[in-house]
Amino acid sequence: MLLALAAIWGASFMFIKVAVRELEPGVVVFGRVLVATVTLLPVVPFMIGWRRLFAELRRFARPLVVLALFNASIPFWLLAWGEKRLDSGLAAVLQASTPLFTALLAFGFSRSDRVGGARLVGVVVGFLGVVLLIGAQPQGDWLAAFAILLTAACYAGAALYAGSRLAASPPFVTSLGTLAIATVTTLPFGIAQLPDHLPSWKVLGSVVALGSLGLSVAYLLYFGLIAGAGASYAVLVTYLVPALALGYGAVFLDEHIAPSAIGGLLLILLGVALGTGSLRLRRRVPVAEAP
């Protein structure tokens, strides 16, 4: 399951790159969350039941709105916008810094998650990798790289927020509620940026894959891993996704893998390993951070 999840999330960066070649970011984001929501609806009776779903959605309505904005709508748009200018593999490497932002934000917002000692060194090492990656980009691509970093910061903040406000929410409710609300919030932008022609089948297929595989199936796999093997095992996907995304980009999109990308990736992953305390996590369900 871990390899399947990593393969799906690694390919998501490739699908985004293909989709934004013909579609505006607003359309891509709306399409993927809409497909994801529609894909999850048929399994509601088997996962939780309609009556309990509506009750839990009413109970956690406000935090789900916040989570939908900062774990889906905003970071998905930033990622799509960034990939219009950056390679998909590089975007995946930059987004791998999410755990570093989690540790950084914890200094100010979560005493229980604060880091020090070797873990603090890990955060510094990881951000050195980020600096290496951004510094190696042409000046015109810096803004796109910072947009990708902002997606990582959004995911990190959303994870801390969900840990304090949605710990009692069933994972399936959190997933479906977040995606459904994100569909509503991105609807105006999706409609406003609709293309005046029918996109190619590759683009349409990429959007469908992003929603059905990259979000719906991936969320079920992710929370299944947490339930079956624990969060410490599930978080190993952080190490696999960027490497796979680099491979997908090189093989299917003819993207060049620069030495700076490899060096930055190694520094970021080393920083993540140290910054998370050798992947020993608290016993709570982290928010799935889809690409």
Tab-separated table of C-alpha atoms in Angstrom:
chain	number	residue	atom	x	y	z
A	1	MET	CA	0.000	0.000	0.000
A	2	LEU	CA	2.843	2.381	0.785
A	3	LEU	CA	4.394	1.973	-2.664
A	4	ALA	CA	1.005	2.334	-4.336
A	5	LEU	CA	0.346	5.570	-2.448
A	6	ALA	CA	3.791	6.943	-3.297
A	7	ALA	CA	3.342	6.003	-6.958
A	8	ILE	CA	-0.016	7.792	-7.115
A	9	TRP	CA	1.125	10.963	-5.352
A	10	GLY	CA	4.383	11.007	-7.307
A	11	ALA	CA	2.432	10.818	-10.571
A	12	SER	CA	0.116	13.636	-9.460
A	13	PHE	CA	2.841	16.201	-10.138
A	14	MET	CA	3.152	14.864	-13.667
A	15	PHE	CA	-0.624	15.019	-14.200
A	16	ILE	CA	-0.706	18.625	-12.960
A	17	LYS	CA	2.064	19.561	-15.402
A	18	VAL	CA	0.132	18.020	-18.295
A	19	ALA	CA	-3.152	19.649	-17.237
A	20	VAL	CA	-1.803	23.206	-16.910
A	21	ARG	CA	-0.436	23.105	-20.447
A	22	GLU	CA	-3.947	23.776	-21.737
A	23	LEU	CA	-5.976	24.743	-18.674
A	24	GLU	CA	-5.755	27.605	-16.202
A	25	PRO	CA	-4.967	26.705	-12.572
A	26	GLY	CA	-8.502	27.533	-11.407
A	27	VAL	CA	-10.012	24.996	-13.810
A	28	VAL	CA	-7.498	22.299	-12.846
A	29	VAL	CA	-8.142	22.760	-9.128
A	30	PHE	CA	-11.918	22.801	-9.466
A	31	GLY	CA	-11.870	19.778	-11.747
A	32	ARG	CA	-9.728	17.655	-9.443
A	33	VAL	CA	-11.693	18.390	-6.247
A	34	LEU	CA	-15.010	17.897	-8.062
A	35	VAL	CA	-13.931	14.522	-9.438
A	36	ALA	CA	-12.568	13.524	-6.034
A	37	THR	CA	-15.812	14.414	-4.259
A	38	VAL	CA	-17.963	12.569	-6.789
A	39	THR	CA	-15.672	9.531	-6.580
A	40	LEU	CA	-15.946	9.324	-2.783
A	41	LEU	CA	-19.737	9.684	-2.580
A	42	PRO	CA	-20.571	6.078	-3.619
A	43	VAL	CA	-18.502	4.634	-0.758
A	44	VAL	CA	-20.207	6.709	1.948
A	45	PRO	CA	-22.679	3.911	2.904
A	46	PHE	CA	-19.796	1.481	3.355
A	47	MET	CA	-17.435	3.813	5.210
A	48	ILE	CA	-19.653	5.739	7.625
A	49	GLY	CA	-23.277	5.990	6.456
A	50	TRP	CA	-25.177	9.059	5.292
A	51	ARG	CA	-26.839	9.890	8.609
A	52	ARG	CA	-23.603	9.914	10.580
A	53	LEU	CA	-21.807	11.743	7.752
A	54	PHE	CA	-24.251	14.673	7.829
A	55	ALA	CA	-24.154	14.772	11.627
A	56	GLU	CA	-20.356	14.916	11.685
A	57	LEU	CA	-20.262	17.520	8.907
A	58	ARG	CA	-22.567	19.787	10.929
A	59	ARG	CA	-20.491	19.221	14.061
A	60	PHE	CA	-17.175	20.117	12.404
A	61	ALA	CA	-18.422	22.582	9.790
A	62	ARG	CA	-16.237	25.566	10.722
A	63	PRO	CA	-12.878	23.770	11.044
A	64	LEU	CA	-13.617	21.856	7.838
A	65	VAL	CA	-14.053	25.155	5.980
A	66	VAL	CA	-10.667	26.357	7.246
A	67	LEU	CA	-9.081	23.039	6.326
A	68	ALA	CA	-10.646	23.090	2.857
A	69	LEU	CA	-9.106	26.483	2.173
A	70	PHE	CA	-5.603	25.791	3.495
A	71	ASN	CA	-5.253	22.081	2.726
A	72	ALA	CA	-6.923	22.089	-0.698
A	73	SER	CA	-8.208	25.228	-2.441
A	74	ILE	CA	-5.261	27.591	-1.873
A	75	PRO	CA	-2.310	25.151	-2.027
A	76	PHE	CA	-3.761	23.282	-5.028
A	77	TRP	CA	-4.005	26.573	-6.941
A	78	LEU	CA	-0.490	27.646	-5.947
A	79	LEU	CA	0.893	24.267	-7.009
A	80	ALA	CA	-0.851	24.363	-10.386
A	81	TRP	CA	0.294	27.946	-10.962
A	82	GLY	CA	3.857	27.074	-9.988
A	83	GLU	CA	3.967	24.067	-12.294
A	84	LYS	CA	3.107	26.272	-15.251
A	85	ARG	CA	6.682	27.545	-14.870
A	86	LEU	CA	8.618	24.790	-13.070
A	87	ASP	CA	9.262	21.125	-13.847
A	88	SER	CA	6.985	18.653	-12.082
A	89	GLY	CA	9.911	16.853	-10.422
A	90	LEU	CA	11.282	20.074	-8.972
A	91	ALA	CA	7.840	20.977	-7.626
A	92	ALA	CA	7.691	17.617	-5.841
A	93	VAL	CA	11.110	18.136	-4.279
A	94	LEU	CA	10.177	21.598	-3.023
A	95	GLN	CA	6.888	20.321	-1.588
A	96	ALA	CA	8.805	17.635	0.314
A	97	SER	CA	9.721	20.448	2.721
A	98	THR	CA	6.249	20.290	4.298
A	99	PRO	CA	7.453	18.522	7.495
A	100	LEU	CA	10.101	21.230	7.892
A	101	PHE	CA	7.422	23.920	7.847
A	102	THR	CA	5.430	21.875	10.354
A	103	ALA	CA	8.369	21.947	12.746
A	104	LEU	CA	8.956	25.648	12.084
A	105	LEU	CA	5.330	26.624	12.671
A	106	ALA	CA	5.196	24.515	15.814
A	107	PHE	CA	7.586	26.952	17.495
A	108	GLY	CA	4.874	29.566	17.606
A	109	PHE	CA	1.618	27.636	17.645
A	110	SER	CA	2.026	24.216	19.259
A	111	ARG	CA	4.143	23.705	22.343
A	112	SER	CA	3.717	19.947	22.266
A	113	ASP	CA	5.224	19.786	18.754
A	114	ARG	CA	8.178	22.118	19.335
A	115	VAL	CA	11.577	20.833	18.296
A	116	GLY	CA	15.072	21.373	19.597
A	117	GLY	CA	18.534	19.829	19.502
A	118	ALA	CA	19.070	17.428	16.608
A	119	ARG	CA	15.563	18.025	15.320
A	120	LEU	CA	16.218	21.750	15.080
A	121	VAL	CA	19.443	20.995	13.202
A	122	GLY	CA	17.360	18.904	10.818
A	123	VAL	CA	15.084	21.850	10.092
A	124	VAL	CA	18.093	24.023	9.289
A	125	VAL	CA	19.643	21.356	7.042
A	126	GLY	CA	16.365	20.862	5.208
A	127	PHE	CA	15.940	24.553	4.498
A	128	LEU	CA	19.507	24.688	3.206
A	129	GLY	CA	18.307	22.223	0.579
A	130	VAL	CA	15.420	24.539	-0.233
A	131	VAL	CA	17.816	27.488	-0.598
A	132	LEU	CA	20.002	25.400	-2.914
A	133	LEU	CA	17.032	24.574	-5.134
A	134	ILE	CA	15.713	28.124	-5.348
A	135	GLY	CA	19.166	29.591	-5.893
A	136	ALA	CA	19.717	27.254	-8.845
A	137	GLN	CA	16.598	28.509	-10.630
A	138	PRO	CA	16.630	31.289	-13.228
A	139	GLN	CA	15.548	34.587	-11.699
A	140	GLY	CA	12.203	34.487	-13.514
A	141	ASP	CA	11.320	31.172	-11.832
A	142	TRP	CA	11.923	32.278	-8.250
A	143	LEU	CA	8.327	33.384	-7.780
A	144	ALA	CA	7.033	30.012	-8.976
A	145	ALA	CA	9.406	28.239	-6.573
A	146	PHE	CA	8.173	30.377	-3.687
A	147	ALA	CA	4.570	29.529	-4.677
A	148	ILE	CA	5.399	25.819	-4.315
A	149	LEU	CA	6.997	26.511	-0.933
A	150	LEU	CA	3.847	28.330	0.121
A	151	THR	CA	1.859	25.174	-0.657
A	152	ALA	CA	4.127	23.291	1.746
A	153	ALA	CA	3.568	25.965	4.396
A	154	CYS	CA	-0.198	25.725	3.886
A	155	TYR	CA	-0.135	21.945	4.309
A	156	ALA	CA	1.974	22.269	7.458
A	157	GLY	CA	-0.321	24.852	9.026
A	158	ALA	CA	-3.370	22.813	8.067
A	159	ALA	CA	-1.889	19.711	9.709
A	160	LEU	CA	-1.300	21.545	13.001
A	161	TYR	CA	-4.764	23.100	12.845
A	162	ALA	CA	-6.448	19.770	12.119
A	163	GLY	CA	-4.535	18.137	14.938
A	164	SER	CA	-6.087	20.568	17.414
A	165	ARG	CA	-9.549	21.080	15.901
A	166	LEU	CA	-10.376	17.880	14.006
A	167	ALA	CA	-8.779	15.148	16.097
A	168	ALA	CA	-12.232	13.772	16.965
A	169	SER	CA	-13.481	13.839	13.377
A	170	PRO	CA	-13.498	10.485	11.527
A	171	PRO	CA	-10.792	10.540	8.815
A	172	PHE	CA	-13.309	9.828	6.059
A	173	VAL	CA	-15.467	12.759	7.169
A	174	THR	CA	-12.429	15.034	7.196
A	175	SER	CA	-11.443	13.914	3.694
A	176	LEU	CA	-14.869	14.119	2.073
A	177	GLY	CA	-15.872	17.280	3.922
A	178	THR	CA	-12.664	19.037	2.931
A	179	LEU	CA	-13.018	18.064	-0.727
A	180	ALA	CA	-16.716	18.946	-0.925
A	181	ILE	CA	-16.169	22.395	0.581
A	182	ALA	CA	-13.155	22.939	-1.674
A	183	THR	CA	-15.382	22.140	-4.656
A	184	VAL	CA	-17.782	24.900	-3.638
A	185	THR	CA	-15.058	27.477	-2.936
A	186	THR	CA	-13.242	26.861	-6.231
A	187	LEU	CA	-16.388	26.743	-8.379
A	188	PRO	CA	-16.413	30.489	-9.285
A	189	PHE	CA	-12.762	30.434	-10.357
A	190	GLY	CA	-13.231	27.238	-12.337
A	191	ILE	CA	-16.185	28.676	-14.239
A	192	ALA	CA	-14.459	32.012	-14.846
A	193	GLN	CA	-11.412	30.329	-16.397
A	194	LEU	CA	-13.141	27.683	-18.503
A	195	PRO	CA	-11.398	27.289	-21.883
A	196	ASP	CA	-13.169	28.239	-25.106
A	197	HIS	CA	-12.310	24.875	-26.661
A	198	LEU	CA	-12.400	21.232	-25.633
A	199	PRO	CA	-9.041	20.229	-24.114
A	200	SER	CA	-7.172	17.203	-25.397
A	201	TRP	CA	-7.867	13.756	-24.004
A	202	LYS	CA	-4.507	13.778	-22.195
A	203	VAL	CA	-5.444	16.936	-20.319
A	204	LEU	CA	-8.935	15.707	-19.437
A	205	GLY	CA	-7.531	12.339	-18.388
A	206	SER	CA	-4.960	14.065	-16.193
A	207	VAL	CA	-7.636	16.055	-14.350
A	208	VAL	CA	-9.712	12.897	-13.816
A	209	ALA	CA	-6.640	11.029	-12.585
A	210	LEU	CA	-5.784	13.870	-10.200
A	211	GLY	CA	-9.211	13.684	-8.606
A	212	SER	CA	-10.007	9.973	-8.683
A	213	LEU	CA	-6.526	8.601	-7.975
A	214	GLY	CA	-4.521	11.484	-6.536
A	215	LEU	CA	-7.176	12.451	-4.000
A	216	SER	CA	-9.957	9.854	-3.522
A	217	VAL	CA	-8.010	6.593	-3.811
A	218	ALA	CA	-4.891	8.102	-2.261
A	219	TYR	CA	-6.789	9.373	0.784
A	220	LEU	CA	-8.312	5.938	1.363
A	221	LEU	CA	-4.884	4.303	1.039
A	222	TYR	CA	-3.291	6.895	3.312
A	223	PHE	CA	-5.762	6.547	6.145
A	224	GLY	CA	-5.819	2.777	5.632
A	225	LEU	CA	-2.058	2.729	6.149
A	226	ILE	CA	-2.396	4.793	9.307
A	227	ALA	CA	-5.061	2.447	10.668
A	228	GLY	CA	-3.188	-0.722	9.733
A	229	ALA	CA	0.495	0.119	10.169
A	230	GLY	CA	0.488	3.393	12.094
A	231	ALA	CA	1.313	6.990	11.253
A	232	SER	CA	5.067	6.416	11.630
A	233	TYR	CA	4.980	3.957	8.744
A	234	ALA	CA	2.570	5.966	6.591
A	235	VAL	CA	4.745	9.089	6.760
A	236	LEU	CA	7.517	7.206	4.933
A	237	VAL	CA	5.659	8.212	1.774
A	238	THR	CA	7.322	11.629	2.242
A	239	TYR	CA	10.635	10.063	1.225
A	240	LEU	CA	9.319	8.172	-1.794
A	241	VAL	CA	7.117	10.742	-3.549
A	242	PRO	CA	9.740	13.298	-4.683
A	243	ALA	CA	12.105	10.645	-6.045
A	244	LEU	CA	9.273	9.001	-7.987
A	245	ALA	CA	8.051	12.381	-9.247
A	246	LEU	CA	11.533	13.159	-10.562
A	247	GLY	CA	11.516	9.808	-12.355
A	248	TYR	CA	8.067	10.341	-13.871
A	249	GLY	CA	9.069	13.788	-15.103
A	250	ALA	CA	12.273	12.535	-16.680
A	251	VAL	CA	10.707	9.492	-18.373
A	252	PHE	CA	7.325	10.823	-19.500
A	253	LEU	CA	7.864	14.588	-19.779
A	254	ASP	CA	11.530	14.679	-20.820
A	255	GLU	CA	12.418	16.850	-17.835
A	256	HIS	CA	16.093	17.286	-17.026
A	257	ILE	CA	17.201	16.189	-13.561
A	258	ALA	CA	19.790	18.766	-12.537
A	259	PRO	CA	22.484	18.031	-9.928
A	260	SER	CA	20.994	20.839	-7.810
A	261	ALA	CA	17.675	18.919	-7.705
A	262	ILE	CA	19.403	15.783	-6.425
A	263	GLY	CA	21.456	17.737	-3.889
A	264	GLY	CA	18.461	19.722	-2.705
A	265	LEU	CA	16.364	16.563	-2.401
A	266	LEU	CA	19.007	14.798	-0.297
A	267	LEU	CA	19.364	17.781	2.042
A	268	ILE	CA	15.593	18.174	2.411
A	269	LEU	CA	15.045	14.475	3.135
A	270	LEU	CA	17.947	14.433	5.601
A	271	GLY	CA	16.424	17.462	7.287
A	272	VAL	CA	13.014	15.775	7.388
A	273	ALA	CA	14.534	12.633	8.927
A	274	LEU	CA	16.225	14.651	11.663
A	275	GLY	CA	13.434	17.171	12.087
A	276	THR	CA	10.811	14.488	12.660
A	277	GLY	CA	12.898	12.627	15.212
A	278	SER	CA	13.636	9.595	13.025
A	279	LEU	CA	10.001	9.538	11.930
A	280	ARG	CA	8.676	8.936	15.444
A	281	LEU	CA	5.365	10.811	15.424
A	282	ARG	CA	2.745	11.622	17.969
A	283	ARG	CA	-0.283	9.329	18.000
A	284	ARG	CA	-2.628	11.408	15.985
A	285	VAL	CA	-3.899	11.181	12.476
A	286	PRO	CA	-2.020	13.688	10.309
A	287	VAL	CA	-3.781	15.473	7.495
A	288	ALA	CA	-3.115	13.953	4.115
A	289	GLU	CA	-1.178	16.417	2.022
A	290	ALA	CA	-1.988	15.656	-1.564
A	291	PRO	CA	0.116	17.104	-4.268
